[in-house]
Coordinates of C-alpha atoms and ligand atoms in Angstrom, one line a residue:
M47 CA 4.1 -3.7 -86.6
K48 CA 4.6 -2.4 -89.6
A49 CA 3.3 -3.7 -92.8
W50 CA 2.9 -2.7 -96.4
I51 CA 2.2 -4.1 -100.3
E52 CA 4.8 -3.5 -102.8
R53 CA 5.4 -4.8 -106.3
E54 CA 8.4 -7.2 -106.9
R55 CA 10.0 -9.4 -109.2
L56 CA 9.1 -13.2 -109.3
D57 CA 10.5 -15.5 -112.0
G58 CA 10.4 -12.6 -114.3
E59 CA 6.6 -11.6 -113.4
V60 CA 6.1 -8.1 -111.4
V61 CA 3.7 -9.3 -108.2
D62 CA 2.9 -7.8 -105.1
C63 CA 4.7 -8.6 -102.0
L64 CA 3.3 -7.9 -98.4
T65 CA 6.4 -6.6 -96.0
V66 CA 6.2 -7.0 -92.5
I67 CA 8.7 -5.6 -89.7
L68 CA 8.3 -7.9 -87.1
P69 CA 9.0 -6.0 -83.4
T70 CA 11.5 -8.6 -82.2
R71 CA 14.1 -7.9 -79.5
G72 CA 16.3 -6.4 -82.9
C73 CA 19.9 -6.9 -83.7
G74 CA 21.9 -8.0 -81.4
W75 CA 25.3 -6.5 -82.5
D76 CA 23.4 -2.8 -82.8
K77 CA 27.2 -1.0 -83.6
C78 CA 26.6 -0.8 -87.7
Y79 CA 27.7 3.5 -87.9
M80 CA 24.8 4.0 -90.1
C81 CA 21.8 2.0 -88.8
S82 CA 19.3 2.9 -86.6
Y83 CA 17.0 -0.1 -87.1
T84 CA 17.0 -1.2 -83.2
L85 CA 14.5 2.0 -83.4
D86 CA 11.7 -0.7 -84.3
S87 CA 12.4 -3.3 -82.3
D88 CA 11.0 -4.3 -79.0
R89 CA 13.1 -4.8 -76.1
N90 CA 10.2 -6.8 -74.4
A91 CA 9.2 -8.8 -77.1
T92 CA 8.3 -12.7 -76.7
Q93 CA 7.8 -15.3 -79.0
E94 CA 4.1 -15.0 -78.3
T95 CA 4.2 -11.2 -79.6
V96 CA 6.3 -12.0 -82.3
Y97 CA 4.4 -15.0 -83.7
R98 CA 0.5 -12.6 -82.6
A99 CA 1.9 -10.1 -85.0
F100 CA 3.3 -12.1 -88.0
E101 CA -0.3 -13.5 -87.5
K102 CA -2.1 -10.3 -87.7
A103 CA -0.1 -8.6 -90.7
A104 CA 0.1 -11.7 -93.1
G105 CA -3.7 -12.6 -92.5
K106 CA -3.8 -9.1 -94.1
K107 CA -3.7 -9.5 -97.8
Q108 CA -3.4 -13.0 -100.3
V109 CA 0.0 -12.1 -102.3
E110 CA 2.6 -14.0 -104.1
V111 CA 5.7 -12.4 -101.7
L112 CA 6.1 -12.4 -97.8
K113 CA 9.2 -10.4 -96.6
I114 CA 9.6 -10.6 -93.1
F115 CA 11.8 -7.7 -91.7
T116 CA 13.1 -8.1 -88.0
S117 CA 15.7 -4.7 -88.1
G118 CA 18.0 -7.8 -87.2
S119 CA 18.6 -11.5 -88.0
F120 CA 15.6 -13.5 -88.9
F121 CA 17.5 -16.8 -87.7
D122 CA 18.9 -15.3 -84.5
E123 CA 17.5 -17.4 -81.9
G124 CA 16.9 -14.5 -79.8
E125 CA 14.9 -12.7 -82.2
V126 CA 12.9 -15.5 -83.5
E127 CA 13.2 -19.1 -82.1
R128 CA 13.3 -22.0 -84.5
E129 CA 9.9 -23.2 -83.3
T130 CA 8.7 -19.7 -84.4
R131 CA 10.3 -20.1 -87.2
E132 CA 9.1 -23.4 -88.3
K133 CA 4.9 -21.8 -87.5
I134 CA 5.7 -19.1 -89.7
Y135 CA 6.9 -21.1 -92.4
R136 CA 3.7 -23.7 -92.0
R137 CA 0.9 -20.5 -91.9
A138 CA 2.8 -18.5 -94.7
V139 CA 2.1 -21.3 -97.2
E140 CA -1.7 -22.1 -95.6
L141 CA -2.0 -18.4 -96.6
G142 CA -0.8 -19.3 -99.9
F143 CA 2.7 -17.0 -100.1
R144 CA 5.1 -18.7 -103.1
K145 CA 8.1 -17.1 -101.8
L146 CA 9.2 -16.0 -98.3
V147 CA 12.0 -13.0 -98.0
V148 CA 14.0 -12.6 -94.6
E149 CA 17.7 -11.3 -93.5
S150 CA 20.3 -12.6 -91.6
R151 CA 23.4 -12.3 -90.6
P152 CA 25.7 -14.5 -91.5
E153 CA 26.9 -16.1 -88.1
F154 CA 23.5 -17.1 -88.3
L155 CA 23.3 -19.3 -91.0
T156 CA 24.4 -22.5 -89.3
E157 CA 24.2 -26.4 -90.4
A158 CA 20.8 -26.8 -88.2
V159 CA 19.3 -23.9 -90.4
V160 CA 20.3 -25.2 -93.6
E161 CA 18.4 -27.7 -92.6
E162 CA 15.4 -26.4 -91.0
I163 CA 14.8 -24.3 -94.5
S164 CA 15.2 -28.0 -96.4
Q165 CA 12.5 -28.7 -94.7
A166 CA 10.2 -25.7 -95.2
D167 CA 7.8 -25.9 -97.8
I168 CA 8.4 -22.6 -99.1
E169 CA 10.8 -20.9 -101.2
I170 CA 13.5 -18.8 -99.0
E171 CA 15.1 -16.0 -100.3
I172 CA 18.1 -15.0 -97.3
G173 CA 18.9 -11.2 -97.7
I174 CA 22.5 -10.5 -95.9
G175 CA 23.9 -7.5 -95.5
L176 CA 27.6 -8.1 -96.8
E177 CA 27.9 -4.0 -97.5
T178 CA 31.0 -4.4 -99.7
S179 CA 33.8 -7.0 -100.1
N180 CA 36.6 -5.0 -99.2
D181 CA 36.8 -6.1 -95.5
F182 CA 38.9 -2.6 -94.4
Y183 CA 36.2 -0.3 -95.3
R184 CA 33.8 -3.0 -94.1
E185 CA 35.4 -2.9 -90.3
H186 CA 36.7 0.4 -90.5
L187 CA 34.2 2.3 -92.3
I188 CA 31.1 0.4 -91.3
N189 CA 31.8 -1.8 -88.5
K190 CA 29.9 -4.6 -89.5
G191 CA 31.6 -7.1 -87.2
F192 CA 32.3 -9.9 -89.7
S193 CA 34.9 -10.7 -92.8
F194 CA 33.8 -11.5 -96.3
E195 CA 35.3 -14.6 -95.6
E196 CA 32.7 -15.7 -92.9
Y197 CA 29.6 -13.7 -95.5
R198 CA 31.2 -16.7 -98.5
N199 CA 31.4 -19.5 -96.0
A200 CA 27.9 -18.4 -94.5
V201 CA 26.7 -18.6 -98.6
E202 CA 28.4 -21.9 -99.3
R203 CA 26.5 -23.4 -96.7
V204 CA 22.7 -21.9 -97.4
G205 CA 23.0 -21.3 -100.8
S206 CA 21.9 -24.9 -102.1
V207 CA 18.4 -24.2 -100.0
A208 CA 18.1 -20.6 -100.4
R209 CA 18.5 -17.7 -102.7
I210 CA 20.9 -15.2 -101.5
K211 CA 20.3 -11.5 -101.8
T212 CA 23.6 -9.7 -100.9
Y213 CA 23.1 -6.2 -99.6
L214 CA 25.6 -3.7 -100.9
L215 CA 26.4 0.0 -99.3
L216 CA 26.8 3.1 -101.6
K217 CA 28.9 5.6 -100.1
P218 CA 30.1 4.5 -96.3
P219 CA 31.3 7.8 -94.9
L220 CA 35.0 9.3 -95.3
L221 CA 35.1 7.7 -99.3
T222 CA 35.0 9.9 -102.0
E223 CA 32.1 9.3 -104.3
K224 CA 34.0 7.9 -106.9
E225 CA 35.8 5.4 -104.4
A226 CA 32.4 4.3 -103.5
M227 CA 31.6 3.7 -107.0
E228 CA 34.6 1.8 -107.7
D229 CA 34.0 -0.2 -104.4
M230 CA 30.9 -1.2 -105.7
K231 CA 31.7 -2.6 -108.9
K232 CA 34.8 -4.3 -107.1
S233 CA 32.5 -6.0 -104.5
I234 CA 29.7 -6.8 -107.4
E235 CA 32.2 -8.8 -109.1
D236 CA 33.4 -10.1 -105.7
V237 CA 30.4 -11.4 -105.1
K238 CA 29.0 -12.5 -108.5
P239 CA 29.8 -16.1 -108.1
Y240 CA 28.2 -16.1 -104.7
T241 CA 24.7 -14.4 -105.1
D242 CA 21.7 -15.2 -106.9
V243 CA 20.4 -11.5 -106.8
V244 CA 22.4 -7.9 -105.4
S245 CA 20.6 -5.2 -104.0
L246 CA 22.4 -1.9 -104.2
N247 CA 21.9 0.1 -101.2
L248 CA 21.8 3.8 -101.2
M249 CA 23.3 5.6 -98.1
T250 CA 20.2 7.3 -95.7
I251 CA 21.1 9.2 -92.9
H252 CA 19.1 7.6 -89.7
S253 CA 18.6 9.5 -86.8
G254 CA 21.3 9.1 -83.7
T255 CA 23.8 7.5 -85.8
Y256 CA 27.6 8.2 -86.3
V257 CA 27.0 8.7 -89.8
E258 CA 24.5 11.5 -89.1
K259 CA 27.0 13.2 -86.7
L260 CA 29.4 13.3 -89.9
W261 CA 26.7 14.4 -92.3
R262 CA 25.3 17.5 -89.8
E263 CA 29.2 18.8 -89.4
G264 CA 28.9 18.9 -93.1
V265 CA 31.9 16.3 -94.1
Y266 CA 29.3 13.5 -95.3
R267 CA 26.9 13.9 -98.5
P268 CA 25.0 10.9 -99.3
P269 CA 25.5 9.8 -102.7
W270 CA 24.8 11.1 -105.9
L271 CA 21.2 9.0 -107.7
W272 CA 23.6 9.6 -110.6
S273 CA 26.5 6.8 -109.3
A274 CA 24.0 4.5 -108.4
V275 CA 22.6 4.8 -112.4
E276 CA 26.0 4.5 -113.5
I277 CA 26.3 1.6 -111.6
L278 CA 22.9 -0.3 -112.1
K279 CA 23.6 0.3 -116.0
W280 CA 27.4 -1.1 -115.7
A281 CA 26.7 -4.3 -114.0
D282 CA 26.1 -7.6 -116.1
L283 CA 23.9 -9.4 -112.4
D284 CA 20.4 -9.7 -111.2
I285 CA 20.4 -6.4 -109.4
L286 CA 17.8 -4.2 -107.8
C287 CA 17.5 -0.4 -105.8
D288 CA 15.3 0.2 -103.8
P289 CA 15.8 4.4 -103.4
V290 CA 14.5 5.1 -99.2
A291 CA 14.6 8.7 -98.9
G292 CA 15.8 9.6 -102.5
G293 CA 16.0 13.0 -103.7
K294 CA 16.0 14.1 -100.1
R295 CA 18.6 15.9 -97.9
R296 CA 18.9 12.7 -95.7
G297 CA 18.9 10.5 -98.8
P298 CA 20.8 9.8 -102.0
H299 CA 20.0 12.7 -104.0
N300 CA 21.1 14.9 -107.3
C301 CA 20.0 18.1 -107.8
F302 CA 16.4 17.9 -105.9
K303 CA 14.8 18.9 -109.3
C304 CA 15.6 15.7 -111.6
D305 CA 15.5 13.4 -108.2
S306 CA 11.8 12.4 -108.7
S307 CA 12.0 11.2 -112.2
V308 CA 15.9 9.3 -111.6
V309 CA 14.2 7.7 -108.2
D310 CA 11.3 6.6 -110.7
E311 CA 13.8 5.5 -113.3
I312 CA 15.8 3.4 -110.6
R313 CA 12.1 2.3 -109.3
R314 CA 11.4 0.7 -112.7
F315 CA 14.6 -0.7 -113.7
S316 CA 14.4 -2.9 -110.5
L317 CA 11.2 -4.0 -111.4
T318 CA 12.1 -4.9 -115.0
G319 CA 16.0 -5.3 -115.5
D320 CA 15.5 -3.0 -117.9
K321 CA 18.4 -0.4 -118.9
G322 CA 16.2 1.2 -121.2
V323 CA 14.4 2.8 -118.9
F324 CA 16.8 5.2 -117.9
E325 CA 16.1 8.9 -120.2
T326 CA 16.8 11.8 -117.3
D327 CA 19.4 14.3 -118.2
C328 CA 19.8 16.9 -116.0
E329 CA 22.5 20.1 -115.7
C330 CA 23.5 18.7 -112.5
K331 CA 25.2 15.6 -114.1
E332 CA 28.1 18.1 -115.2
K333 CA 28.2 18.9 -111.2
W334 CA 28.3 15.3 -110.1
K335 CA 31.2 14.4 -112.5
L336 CA 33.0 17.5 -111.5
A337 CA 32.6 16.4 -107.7
L338 CA 34.1 12.8 -109.2
E339 CA 36.9 14.9 -110.3
A340 CA 37.5 17.4 -108.0
E341 CA 36.9 14.6 -104.9
D342 CA 39.7 12.6 -106.4
L343 CA 42.3 15.6 -105.8
I344 CA 42.1 15.1 -102.1
E345 CA 44.9 12.9 -100.5
K346 CA 43.6 9.8 -98.3
P347 CA 46.5 9.3 -96.3
L348 CA 44.1 7.0 -93.8
F349 CA 43.9 4.5 -96.2
P350 CA 46.3 1.4 -97.4
Ligands
SF4_93 S1 23.1 -3.0 -90.3 FE1 21.7 -5.0 -89.8 S2 23.7 -6.0 -88.5 FE2 24.3 -3.7 -88.5 S3 23.4 -3.0 -86.3 FE3 22.0 -2.5 -88.3 S4 20.6 -4.5 -88.4 FE4 22.8 -5.0 -87.0
ZN94 ZN1 19.4 17.7 -111.8

């Protein structure tokens, strides 16, 4: 079980947040081309071990926000049973947390979960990994296994009792940088009526994934940080971005000289929502612009 403290925005304030990775049995889908989260799971986990791990981590430090990630779906009975979830809500309230952040695939956000959340005494935010509003990309380039309509239906069910955070993924494989940026802009417009906040996730290369194979063969490059900055500056809704592995070869990167200051600005923007933080300039920006144009000349007979 991993746990750490980070900073997070809550009701316009910047507060401390305890993030806990609970070792459940892991994602029951486990087929997305970029994901290796099940490496953090424990195939032999029982409800007892899951709750004990939660207790141990949650008691560490009293802060405002508690994030529980399970390397899958918090509302999947195969990972965390309802009884365990209800124990977690009660304990989180006792420990003084004001908000609980969890993640789930849409198929687990049922009417029963709506009832469960409405009885919990704590504000709950649910992160849903939609990745893109484009069903073709989500099915063929990500292998996510659900449709935009399923996402919309789930959000319409739980949106009245929970805050919704929608994860969008910048640059699935086989898209050019420009196509990936256009996909994010279109997706942001499409999710705007359904989500309270968007988390722009920048592709990183996880070990043992299909995306890693493409990257090793030299046919995939993680997104430029400049692309993320442009999308964040363009978006007119509540949006955050945590550039995991930013400035590393396996993560979103520019030229490796300006990366740490751009990553820092993206983090500051995510905490404050202030677009004025983006000040860094670098000669590699011209190269990025050139890449956008050059890649655009490639014909793409594969896509409709
Ligand atoms: S991205 Fe989410 S849904 Fe896809 S395999 Fe990983 S944990 Fe499961
Ligand atoms: Zn640079």
